């Protein structure tokens, strides 16, 4: 028999062939909070292959048993799995651990021996480590021959976590190092936003329906607002965040991905390359954020001061643990972008993201133009609200449409109403965590929901000039906003210049 | 057939006349702040006794935007009707009016799934014409399975026994993903299924036979385990080439093991998932396409005991 004859007509989605997942950074936060619970859920859902193993790798050598204990603790803490669980036990038995210095060739030789011993088919390397360690690991994987499989069944792939570089040149350098040892089709740059149902649904919404695409252009759309708001501060990530800031942490990856999904042209097929080509086109059409000369600014940055969030008094960013008291790192950024394309000429895209906002929410709001003639202005003293299409990315995934309706009664009165579609309400059942979707896609070799090298570099080419300009500015230029507010007045001014305002969320 | 006492199927519902059902549903929706997007109509038809069990499972489906219509068989041309937020119960309806009731109560423009819990097979033709999907669930499916090929020409058709096999089939298929198992597959020419339900076992055997293109008369054995789960264990092959799936002690998991050339190739425990009625019918509600594998399994199971 050539292929698996029992796969035809199975209701459960396809599972990968025999796979070993190698997690670099196996003792880290990402592994404990996200990766191990995701693997358990995949196993429960019968989405993992019959022959599947995990090798955890970290600097300190803790041995298989301690790694298995850590797995169980992670399930108890982050997946609510306590006590005996046969699925967890079965998966735990296939967890192994190898420790050592990432720059030490001996570690990778031990890893190679372990992989040969397991004989697990394909190998997926997951870099859940600080970016400073990427180069060592990638170079060692290449030097020891682990980056190349010997046959189609023994594929080798690598997942690289964000941040992928800190600016254009470092991203290019990282891509160069990766491509020295891995072909692009082996590389999966993860952005967990792309694993969310609503983000994937944006493709279905736009290209699986006939009613939206005809109005998805400059003739009917007035502007687009993309918001990613967090209530939390930097928590335990101060060391990273101090060097990153909101622009690197959120805009370069998550918000640019959302922008591309909204703005992209229809792909010719739902294939990884076609989708990623069109997303790249959308980003390539973006005009520079920093213009030469005295043009009006397209970017506003700010940092939160003390305030009150969700019923608690919170300190200023500069008062957070691990943050410099004179830090100029931005915790908020707002951008106005223009895409120089036939579809979007003249339609501004406003992006904003911040920490310590009043509400945790991520949404894309597409505001349509008002009707060309206001025939109801004699009966409605205020102008009718424009139609609005809102894609809720988190926390309550779904899509809403706002339109005008007649208020019941003998008089002609108009009022806006919302029509809501919510994933939880419409289809029931749990929505898979983004990491489950993305881990599985990487094992199956489907890169559709992962960032390609040219997209990452194009995104950095838009962002890097902003950082360069900020470096030349005085510290006193940094605006502040009170924690628990929707950003600084300068952000309101950015959008007010175009006679528009940020949505109140 | 006796008409059952009205109110048994939807005790929390309010009695209304048939022609007032839509208005009552609108009013019920207006009394709650929870507005759900409509996704489908689920019609459940069967005897009053078998519908009670289904009705109990419906609470778990109330959050997924499905309008549920329970119709129990009887002799009443104008049966009592009860309505709650997302459900309608028609109790003791004459079988000849079943189609009319479904035609009147289904949500237009959205899929209709008919969960048929047995009864006169003569009603199936008409239901198949109205349904986008017909899910059979008779206590003895022998007669109705004989009609599957004809019904499949009219609508997508499945069986709740088949739904129960989803995870078992996937587990068996995962074993075939292993190159060594796949290479040995042609030598695995016998199947033994243990469990409490002969029909479920026969369906599984039909699936194996159709997918592995077994000639008729290939070795198939059913071992009854009364009081157990519909399927307790499956053994494909024997001796040195053998795949063995069996319910673990917890009853919620399946242990799988594969032996190739006398050597253990793999062993693991995975969840069997929720096998409750609500979960099973919920699975069927997510499927829209024709299930060719089911039709072939039924055809291949013909004559198996």
Short mmCIF file of N, CA and C in Angstrom, two decimals, chain A residues 159-219:
data_model
loop_
_atom_site.label_atom_id
_atom_site.label_comp_id
_atom_site.label_asym_id
_atom_site.label_seq_id
_atom_site.Cartn_x
_atom_site.Cartn_y
_atom_site.Cartn_z
N UNK A 159 10.46 26.29 14.35
CA UNK A 159 9.55 27.39 14.70
C UNK A 159 10.37 28.44 15.44
N UNK A 160 10.27 29.67 14.96
CA UNK A 160 10.99 30.77 15.59
C UNK A 160 9.97 31.71 16.21
N UNK A 161 10.12 31.95 17.51
CA UNK A 161 9.21 32.85 18.22
C UNK A 161 9.57 34.31 17.94
N UNK A 162 8.61 35.20 18.16
CA UNK A 162 8.92 36.62 18.08
C UNK A 162 9.72 37.03 19.30
N UNK A 163 10.51 38.07 19.30
CA UNK A 163 10.66 39.00 18.18
C UNK A 163 11.67 38.46 17.17
N UNK A 164 11.31 38.60 15.90
CA UNK A 164 12.22 38.16 14.85
C UNK A 164 13.06 39.36 14.43
N UNK A 165 14.14 39.58 15.18
CA UNK A 165 14.97 40.76 14.98
C UNK A 165 14.45 41.92 15.81
N UNK A 166 15.27 42.98 15.85
CA UNK A 166 14.85 44.18 16.57
C UNK A 166 14.73 45.37 15.64
N UNK A 167 15.21 45.20 14.44
CA UNK A 167 15.04 46.22 13.40
C UNK A 167 15.30 45.54 12.06
N UNK A 168 15.31 46.32 10.99
CA UNK A 168 15.44 45.71 9.66
C UNK A 168 16.75 44.95 9.52
N UNK A 169 17.85 45.55 9.96
CA UNK A 169 19.14 44.89 9.71
C UNK A 169 19.28 43.62 10.55
N UNK A 170 18.81 43.64 11.78
CA UNK A 170 18.93 42.41 12.60
C UNK A 170 17.99 41.31 12.07
N UNK A 171 16.83 41.72 11.56
CA UNK A 171 15.93 40.72 10.98
C UNK A 171 16.56 40.10 9.74
N UNK A 172 17.18 40.94 8.92
CA UNK A 172 17.85 40.43 7.71
C UNK A 172 18.99 39.49 8.09
N UNK A 173 19.72 39.87 9.13
CA UNK A 173 20.83 39.04 9.57
C UNK A 173 20.33 37.70 10.10
N UNK A 174 19.25 37.75 10.88
CA UNK A 174 18.68 36.51 11.41
C UNK A 174 18.17 35.63 10.27
N UNK A 175 17.52 36.23 9.30
CA UNK A 175 17.07 35.45 8.14
C UNK A 175 18.26 34.81 7.41
N UNK A 176 19.35 35.58 7.33
CA UNK A 176 20.54 35.04 6.65
C UNK A 176 21.07 33.81 7.41
N UNK A 177 21.11 33.93 8.72
CA UNK A 177 21.61 32.80 9.54
C UNK A 177 20.68 31.59 9.40
N UNK A 178 19.39 31.85 9.48
CA UNK A 178 18.41 30.76 9.38
C UNK A 178 18.53 30.08 8.02
N UNK A 179 18.61 30.90 6.96
CA UNK A 179 18.65 30.34 5.60
C UNK A 179 19.97 29.64 5.28
N UNK A 180 20.99 29.88 6.11
CA UNK A 180 22.26 29.16 5.91
C UNK A 180 22.04 27.67 6.16
N UNK A 181 21.10 27.36 7.05
CA UNK A 181 20.92 25.96 7.47
C UNK A 181 19.54 25.40 7.18
N UNK A 182 18.56 26.27 7.01
CA UNK A 182 17.19 25.80 6.75
C UNK A 182 16.67 26.50 5.49
N UNK A 183 15.98 25.75 4.64
CA UNK A 183 15.29 26.39 3.52
C UNK A 183 14.07 27.10 4.05
N UNK A 184 13.57 28.08 3.28
CA UNK A 184 12.44 28.88 3.78
C UNK A 184 11.22 28.00 4.11
N UNK A 185 11.00 26.94 3.31
CA UNK A 185 9.81 26.11 3.60
C UNK A 185 9.96 25.30 4.89
N UNK A 186 11.17 25.30 5.46
CA UNK A 186 11.35 24.63 6.76
C UNK A 186 11.13 25.59 7.94
N UNK A 187 10.97 26.87 7.64
CA UNK A 187 10.97 27.88 8.71
C UNK A 187 9.56 28.36 8.99
N UNK A 188 9.17 28.33 10.24
CA UNK A 188 7.83 28.74 10.68
C UNK A 188 7.97 29.84 11.73
N UNK A 189 7.82 31.10 11.28
CA UNK A 189 7.92 32.24 12.22
C UNK A 189 6.55 32.44 12.83
N UNK A 190 6.47 32.22 14.10
CA UNK A 190 5.15 32.14 14.74
C UNK A 190 4.67 33.52 15.19
N UNK A 191 3.41 33.78 14.94
CA UNK A 191 2.73 34.96 15.48
C UNK A 191 1.39 34.43 15.97
N UNK A 192 1.23 34.33 17.28
CA UNK A 192 0.07 33.59 17.80
C UNK A 192 -1.26 34.25 17.43
N UNK A 193 -1.22 35.53 17.05
CA UNK A 193 -2.47 36.18 16.60
C UNK A 193 -3.05 35.44 15.40
N UNK A 194 -2.16 34.91 14.56
CA UNK A 194 -2.64 34.27 13.33
C UNK A 194 -3.31 32.92 13.61
N UNK A 195 -3.12 32.41 14.82
CA UNK A 195 -3.76 31.14 15.17
C UNK A 195 -5.16 31.34 15.74
N UNK A 196 -5.56 32.57 15.94
CA UNK A 196 -6.89 32.83 16.51
C UNK A 196 -7.97 32.60 15.46
N UNK A 197 -9.09 32.07 15.92
CA UNK A 197 -10.18 31.71 15.00
C UNK A 197 -10.65 32.92 14.18
N UNK A 198 -10.82 34.05 14.87
CA UNK A 198 -11.38 35.20 14.16
C UNK A 198 -10.44 35.70 13.08
N UNK A 199 -9.15 35.60 13.35
CA UNK A 199 -8.19 36.06 12.35
C UNK A 199 -8.27 35.17 11.11
N UNK A 200 -8.38 33.85 11.36
CA UNK A 200 -8.55 32.95 10.22
C UNK A 200 -9.90 33.18 9.56
N UNK A 201 -10.88 33.50 10.39
CA UNK A 201 -12.22 33.71 9.85
C UNK A 201 -12.30 34.94 8.97
N UNK A 202 -11.36 35.86 9.17
CA UNK A 202 -11.34 37.06 8.33
C UNK A 202 -11.18 36.66 6.86
N UNK A 203 -10.38 35.64 6.62
CA UNK A 203 -10.21 35.15 5.24
C UNK A 203 -11.53 34.56 4.73
N UNK A 204 -12.20 33.80 5.59
CA UNK A 204 -13.48 33.19 5.18
C UNK A 204 -14.52 34.28 4.98
N UNK A 205 -14.55 35.20 5.90
CA UNK A 205 -15.51 36.30 5.85
C UNK A 205 -15.36 37.08 4.54
N UNK A 206 -14.14 37.39 4.19
CA UNK A 206 -13.91 38.19 2.99
C UNK A 206 -14.05 37.38 1.71
N UNK A 207 -13.47 36.18 1.71
CA UNK A 207 -13.36 35.46 0.43
C UNK A 207 -14.28 34.26 0.33
N UNK A 208 -15.04 33.97 1.39
CA UNK A 208 -16.01 32.88 1.32
C UNK A 208 -17.42 33.40 1.16
N UNK A 209 -17.57 34.72 1.13
CA UNK A 209 -18.88 35.33 0.96
C UNK A 209 -18.86 36.26 -0.24
N UNK A 210 -19.98 36.39 -0.88
CA UNK A 210 -20.03 37.28 -2.06
C UNK A 210 -20.44 38.70 -1.71
N UNK A 211 -20.93 38.91 -0.48
CA UNK A 211 -21.55 40.20 -0.19
C UNK A 211 -20.58 41.26 0.35
N UNK A 212 -19.42 40.85 0.85
CA UNK A 212 -18.54 41.84 1.47
C UNK A 212 -17.48 42.37 0.50
N UNK A 213 -16.93 41.50 -0.33
CA UNK A 213 -15.82 41.91 -1.17
C UNK A 213 -16.16 43.08 -2.11
N UNK A 214 -17.39 43.14 -2.66
CA UNK A 214 -17.69 44.26 -3.55
C UNK A 214 -17.61 45.63 -2.87
N UNK A 215 -17.80 45.67 -1.56
CA UNK A 215 -17.72 46.97 -0.87
C UNK A 215 -16.39 47.16 -0.15
N UNK A 216 -15.50 46.20 -0.32
CA UNK A 216 -14.24 46.21 0.42
C UNK A 216 -13.20 47.07 -0.31
N UNK A 217 -13.46 48.35 -0.44
CA UNK A 217 -12.54 49.20 -1.19
C UNK A 217 -12.81 50.67 -0.88
N UNK A 218 -12.02 51.51 -1.52
CA UNK A 218 -12.06 52.95 -1.24
C UNK A 218 -13.39 53.59 -1.57
N UNK A 219 -14.19 52.99 -2.45
CA UNK A 219 -15.47 53.59 -2.80
C UNK A 219 -16.44 53.56 -1.63
#
